[in-house]
């Protein structure tokens, strides 16, 4: 008993589909290569804006699971359990996740920056992680806008601060 091998087996993946995917990949690579080589501006990145104010904040996870934020003087300015501040835990988990990926064990403070165009950004310089807080809604951004005032004792005009530093 001999098997009949003259009947062709059905293709698992049609050859035309493989060719179409390959062509799509090639076109995509050509478009990306052209965009990078021709110095096309990046789409979806915020334009540079002057800094209105900034402060450093230290996030500390408590034994009860809440997260506290301390200002430059080591004074607790907010806790995630006191009121509608659960978003603080989301930010904490975001930068701690990045630090774990990069095997960073320090608890360096984060920089909170308020730009002239209204953007609020929190930056972890240790892990090169940042989060644009306005992307998470006005209520969550307002929590951090208040923190900038509490963390610095009010808005600091960066230009005035630079001038004062230059005088001393």
PDB file of C-alpha atoms in Angstrom:
ATOM      1  CA  UNK A   1       0.000   0.000   0.000  1.00  0.00           C
ATOM      2  CA  UNK A   2       1.501   3.131  -1.197  1.00  0.00           C
ATOM      3  CA  UNK A   3       0.340   6.615  -0.284  1.00  0.00           C
ATOM      4  CA  UNK A   4      -0.714   8.839  -3.116  1.00  0.00           C
ATOM      5  CA  UNK A   5       1.711  11.761  -3.023  1.00  0.00           C
ATOM      6  CA  UNK A   6       0.495  13.327  -6.236  1.00  0.00           C
ATOM      7  CA  UNK A   7      -2.249  15.257  -4.444  1.00  0.00           C
ATOM      8  CA  UNK A   8      -0.744  18.525  -3.273  1.00  0.00           C
ATOM      9  CA  UNK A   9      -1.223  19.473   0.333  1.00  0.00           C
ATOM     10  CA  UNK A  10      -3.186  22.629   0.959  1.00  0.00           C
ATOM     11  CA  UNK A  11      -0.968  25.622   1.807  1.00  0.00           C
ATOM     12  CA  UNK A  12      -1.142  26.602   5.440  1.00  0.00           C
ATOM     13  CA  UNK A  13      -0.407  30.266   4.650  1.00  0.00           C
ATOM     14  CA  UNK A  14      -1.207  31.425   1.122  1.00  0.00           C
ATOM     15  CA  UNK A  15       1.866  32.662  -0.766  1.00  0.00           C
ATOM     16  CA  UNK A  16       0.039  35.841  -1.841  1.00  0.00           C
ATOM     17  CA  UNK A  17      -0.536  36.770   1.800  1.00  0.00           C
ATOM     18  CA  UNK A  18       3.157  36.346   2.591  1.00  0.00           C
ATOM     19  CA  UNK A  19       4.060  38.495  -0.429  1.00  0.00           C
ATOM     20  CA  UNK A  20       1.583  41.210   0.605  1.00  0.00           C
ATOM     21  CA  UNK A  21       2.971  41.342   4.172  1.00  0.00           C
ATOM     22  CA  UNK A  22       6.521  41.523   2.798  1.00  0.00           C
ATOM     23  CA  UNK A  23       5.567  44.378   0.447  1.00  0.00           C
ATOM     24  CA  UNK A  24       3.892  46.244   3.312  1.00  0.00           C
ATOM     25  CA  UNK A  25       7.011  45.862   5.458  1.00  0.00           C
ATOM     26  CA  UNK A  26       9.231  47.100   2.652  1.00  0.00           C
ATOM     27  CA  UNK A  27       7.038  50.164   1.989  1.00  0.00           C
ATOM     28  CA  UNK A  28       6.944  50.964   5.720  1.00  0.00           C
ATOM     29  CA  UNK A  29      10.731  50.746   6.035  1.00  0.00           C
ATOM     30  CA  UNK A  30      11.197  52.958   2.975  1.00  0.00           C
ATOM     31  CA  UNK A  31       8.797  55.592   4.361  1.00  0.00           C
ATOM     32  CA  UNK A  32      10.461  55.629   7.786  1.00  0.00           C
ATOM     33  CA  UNK A  33      13.916  55.776   6.219  1.00  0.00           C
ATOM     34  CA  UNK A  34      12.903  58.699   4.009  1.00  0.00           C
ATOM     35  CA  UNK A  35      11.355  60.564   6.966  1.00  0.00           C
ATOM     36  CA  UNK A  36      14.484  60.169   9.117  1.00  0.00           C
ATOM     37  CA  UNK A  37      16.969  60.992   6.348  1.00  0.00           C
ATOM     38  CA  UNK A  38      15.048  64.059   5.165  1.00  0.00           C
ATOM     39  CA  UNK A  39      14.780  65.516   8.711  1.00  0.00           C
ATOM     40  CA  UNK A  40      11.009  65.619   8.675  1.00  0.00           C
ATOM     41  CA  UNK A  41       9.662  67.114  11.915  1.00  0.00           C
ATOM     42  CA  UNK A  42       8.401  64.616  14.459  1.00  0.00           C
ATOM     43  CA  UNK A  43       4.630  64.474  14.642  1.00  0.00           C
ATOM     44  CA  UNK A  44       2.949  64.093  18.014  1.00  0.00           C
ATOM     45  CA  UNK A  45       5.742  65.548  20.104  1.00  0.00           C
ATOM     46  CA  UNK A  46       5.025  68.724  22.050  1.00  0.00           C
ATOM     47  CA  UNK A  47       6.709  71.918  20.923  1.00  0.00           C
ATOM     48  CA  UNK A  48       9.344  73.422  23.175  1.00  0.00           C
ATOM     49  CA  UNK A  49       7.812  75.892  25.627  1.00  0.00           C
ATOM     50  CA  UNK A  50       9.395  78.019  28.337  1.00  0.00           C
ATOM     51  CA  UNK A  51       9.284  76.656  31.887  1.00  0.00           C
ATOM     52  CA  UNK A  52       7.017  78.644  34.212  1.00  0.00           C
ATOM     53  CA  UNK A  53       7.826  76.750  37.393  1.00  0.00           C
ATOM     54  CA  UNK A  54       9.330  73.516  38.601  1.00  0.00           C
ATOM     55  CA  UNK A  55       9.919  71.641  41.808  1.00  0.00           C
ATOM     56  CA  UNK A  56      11.315  68.349  42.979  1.00  0.00           C
ATOM     57  CA  UNK A  57       9.064  65.831  44.687  1.00  0.00           C
ATOM     58  CA  UNK A  58       9.982  62.712  46.602  1.00  0.00           C
ATOM     59  CA  UNK A  59       7.506  59.831  46.416  1.00  0.00           C
ATOM     60  CA  UNK A  60       7.472  57.385  49.339  1.00  0.00           C
ATOM     61  CA  UNK A  61       5.309  54.260  49.537  1.00  0.00           C
ATOM     62  CA  UNK A  62       3.919  53.723  53.037  1.00  0.00           C
ATOM     63  CA  UNK A  63       3.308  50.406  54.806  1.00  0.00           C
ATOM     64  CA  UNK A  64      -0.461  50.866  54.430  1.00  0.00           C
ATOM     65  CA  UNK A  65      -0.100  50.949  50.616  1.00  0.00           C
ATOM     66  CA  UNK A  66      -0.574  54.672  50.222  1.00  0.00           C
ATOM     67  CA  UNK A  67       1.961  56.960  48.578  1.00  0.00           C
ATOM     68  CA  UNK A  68       3.124  60.206  50.154  1.00  0.00           C
ATOM     69  CA  UNK A  69       4.827  63.055  48.359  1.00  0.00           C
ATOM     70  CA  UNK A  70       7.390  65.204  50.148  1.00  0.00           C
ATOM     71  CA  UNK A  71       8.682  68.626  49.067  1.00  0.00           C
ATOM     72  CA  UNK A  72      12.291  69.856  49.015  1.00  0.00           C
ATOM     73  CA  UNK A  73      12.205  70.497  52.779  1.00  0.00           C
ATOM     74  CA  UNK A  74      11.111  66.929  53.593  1.00  0.00           C
ATOM     75  CA  UNK A  75       7.568  67.997  54.502  1.00  0.00           C
ATOM     76  CA  UNK A  76       4.751  65.672  53.458  1.00  0.00           C
ATOM     77  CA  UNK A  77       2.518  67.717  51.164  1.00  0.00           C
ATOM     78  CA  UNK A  78       0.048  65.054  50.075  1.00  0.00           C
ATOM     79  CA  UNK A  79      -0.936  61.426  50.659  1.00  0.00           C
ATOM     80  CA  UNK A  80      -2.841  59.280  48.190  1.00  0.00           C
ATOM     81  CA  UNK A  81      -5.339  58.157  50.844  1.00  0.00           C
ATOM     82  CA  UNK A  82      -6.400  61.693  51.793  1.00  0.00           C
ATOM     83  CA  UNK A  83      -9.086  62.624  49.275  1.00  0.00           C
ATOM     84  CA  UNK A  84      -9.258  62.017  45.529  1.00  0.00           C
ATOM     85  CA  UNK A  85      -5.528  61.560  45.038  1.00  0.00           C
ATOM     86  CA  UNK A  86      -5.369  57.962  43.808  1.00  0.00           C
ATOM     87  CA  UNK A  87      -3.659  59.120  40.608  1.00  0.00           C
ATOM     88  CA  UNK A  88      -0.509  59.652  42.678  1.00  0.00           C
ATOM     89  CA  UNK A  89      -0.247  55.865  43.026  1.00  0.00           C
ATOM     90  CA  UNK A  90      -0.523  55.516  39.224  1.00  0.00           C
ATOM     91  CA  UNK A  91       2.397  57.919  38.758  1.00  0.00           C
ATOM     92  CA  UNK A  92       4.395  56.142  41.455  1.00  0.00           C
ATOM     93  CA  UNK A  93       3.788  52.737  39.839  1.00  0.00           C
ATOM     94  CA  UNK A  94       4.788  54.167  36.453  1.00  0.00           C
ATOM     95  CA  UNK A  95       8.224  55.394  37.421  1.00  0.00           C
ATOM     96  CA  UNK A  96       8.904  52.506  39.805  1.00  0.00           C
ATOM     97  CA  UNK A  97       8.131  50.048  37.012  1.00  0.00           C
ATOM     98  CA  UNK A  98      10.654  51.816  34.787  1.00  0.00           C
ATOM     99  CA  UNK A  99      13.236  51.816  37.580  1.00  0.00           C
ATOM    100  CA  UNK A 100      12.739  48.076  38.131  1.00  0.00           C
ATOM    101  CA  UNK A 101      13.207  47.391  34.400  1.00  0.00           C
ATOM    102  CA  UNK A 102      16.485  49.307  34.487  1.00  0.00           C
ATOM    103  CA  UNK A 103      17.515  47.820  37.855  1.00  0.00           C
ATOM    104  CA  UNK A 104      17.673  51.220  39.581  1.00  0.00           C
ATOM    105  CA  UNK A 105      17.340  50.869  43.346  1.00  0.00           C
ATOM    106  CA  UNK A 106      17.611  54.498  44.493  1.00  0.00           C
ATOM    107  CA  UNK A 107      14.655  56.659  45.471  1.00  0.00           C
ATOM    108  CA  UNK A 108      15.769  59.917  43.888  1.00  0.00           C
ATOM    109  CA  UNK A 109      13.204  62.714  43.716  1.00  0.00           C
ATOM    110  CA  UNK A 110      11.271  63.459  40.535  1.00  0.00           C
ATOM    111  CA  UNK A 111      11.067  66.809  38.815  1.00  0.00           C
ATOM    112  CA  UNK A 112       7.629  68.345  38.237  1.00  0.00           C
ATOM    113  CA  UNK A 113       7.653  70.989  35.491  1.00  0.00           C
ATOM    114  CA  UNK A 114       4.897  73.436  34.527  1.00  0.00           C
ATOM    115  CA  UNK A 115       5.351  74.894  31.028  1.00  0.00           C
ATOM    116  CA  UNK A 116       4.036  78.202  29.692  1.00  0.00           C
ATOM    117  CA  UNK A 117       1.636  76.404  27.331  1.00  0.00           C
ATOM    118  CA  UNK A 118      -0.070  74.754  30.349  1.00  0.00           C
ATOM    119  CA  UNK A 119       1.586  71.348  30.105  1.00  0.00           C
ATOM    120  CA  UNK A 120       2.581  69.555  33.287  1.00  0.00           C
ATOM    121  CA  UNK A 121       5.309  66.938  33.033  1.00  0.00           C
ATOM    122  CA  UNK A 122       6.848  64.786  35.708  1.00  0.00           C
ATOM    123  CA  UNK A 123      10.366  63.543  34.954  1.00  0.00           C
ATOM    124  CA  UNK A 124      12.471  60.843  36.565  1.00  0.00           C
ATOM    125  CA  UNK A 125      15.973  61.833  35.515  1.00  0.00           C
ATOM    126  CA  UNK A 126      17.468  58.632  36.945  1.00  0.00           C
ATOM    127  CA  UNK A 127      15.550  56.334  34.582  1.00  0.00           C
ATOM    128  CA  UNK A 128      14.833  58.854  31.759  1.00  0.00           C
ATOM    129  CA  UNK A 129      11.097  58.279  32.313  1.00  0.00           C
ATOM    130  CA  UNK A 130       8.547  61.046  31.932  1.00  0.00           C
ATOM    131  CA  UNK A 131       4.790  61.414  32.031  1.00  0.00           C
ATOM    132  CA  UNK A 132       2.738  64.214  30.522  1.00  0.00           C
ATOM    133  CA  UNK A 133       0.129  64.646  33.235  1.00  0.00           C
ATOM    134  CA  UNK A 134      -2.365  66.631  31.127  1.00  0.00           C
ATOM    135  CA  UNK A 135      -2.976  63.460  29.121  1.00  0.00           C
ATOM    136  CA  UNK A 136      -4.786  61.949  32.100  1.00  0.00           C
ATOM    137  CA  UNK A 137      -7.524  64.568  32.426  1.00  0.00           C
ATOM    138  CA  UNK A 138      -7.967  67.944  34.051  1.00  0.00           C
ATOM    139  CA  UNK A 139      -8.743  66.555  37.519  1.00  0.00           C
ATOM    140  CA  UNK A 140      -5.536  64.504  37.712  1.00  0.00           C
ATOM    141  CA  UNK A 141      -3.444  67.342  36.282  1.00  0.00           C
ATOM    142  CA  UNK A 142      -4.925  69.776  38.827  1.00  0.00           C
ATOM    143  CA  UNK A 143      -3.626  67.594  41.675  1.00  0.00           C
ATOM    144  CA  UNK A 144      -0.084  68.062  40.404  1.00  0.00           C
ATOM    145  CA  UNK A 145      -0.643  71.738  39.610  1.00  0.00           C
ATOM    146  CA  UNK A 146      -1.441  72.218  43.301  1.00  0.00           C
ATOM    147  CA  UNK A 147       1.690  70.245  44.189  1.00  0.00           C
ATOM    148  CA  UNK A 148       3.874  72.627  42.239  1.00  0.00           C
ATOM    149  CA  UNK A 149       2.586  75.462  44.418  1.00  0.00           C
ATOM    150  CA  UNK A 150       2.965  73.459  47.638  1.00  0.00           C
ATOM    151  CA  UNK A 151       6.351  72.072  46.641  1.00  0.00           C
ATOM    152  CA  UNK A 152       7.874  75.435  45.839  1.00  0.00           C
ATOM    153  CA  UNK A 153       5.903  77.656  48.161  1.00  0.00           C
ATOM    154  CA  UNK A 154       4.272  79.224  45.100  1.00  0.00           C
ATOM    155  CA  UNK A 155       5.180  79.582  41.465  1.00  0.00           C
ATOM    156  CA  UNK A 156       8.801  80.376  40.831  1.00  0.00           C
ATOM    157  CA  UNK A 157       9.570  82.388  37.772  1.00  0.00           C
ATOM    158  CA  UNK A 158      12.571  80.532  36.341  1.00  0.00           C
ATOM    159  CA  UNK A 159      14.083  83.710  34.866  1.00  0.00           C
ATOM    160  CA  UNK A 160      14.005  85.480  38.246  1.00  0.00           C
ATOM    161  CA  UNK A 161      15.553  82.446  39.917  1.00  0.00           C
ATOM    162  CA  UNK A 162      18.367  82.385  37.352  1.00  0.00           C
ATOM    163  CA  UNK A 163      19.001  86.099  37.873  1.00  0.00           C
ATOM    164  CA  UNK A 164      19.119  85.689  41.652  1.00  0.00           C
ATOM    165  CA  UNK A 165      21.521  82.762  41.310  1.00  0.00           C
ATOM    166  CA  UNK A 166      23.773  84.832  39.063  1.00  0.00           C
ATOM    167  CA  UNK A 167      23.884  87.667  41.614  1.00  0.00           C
ATOM    168  CA  UNK A 168      25.126  85.380  44.409  1.00  0.00           C
TER     169      UNK A 168
END
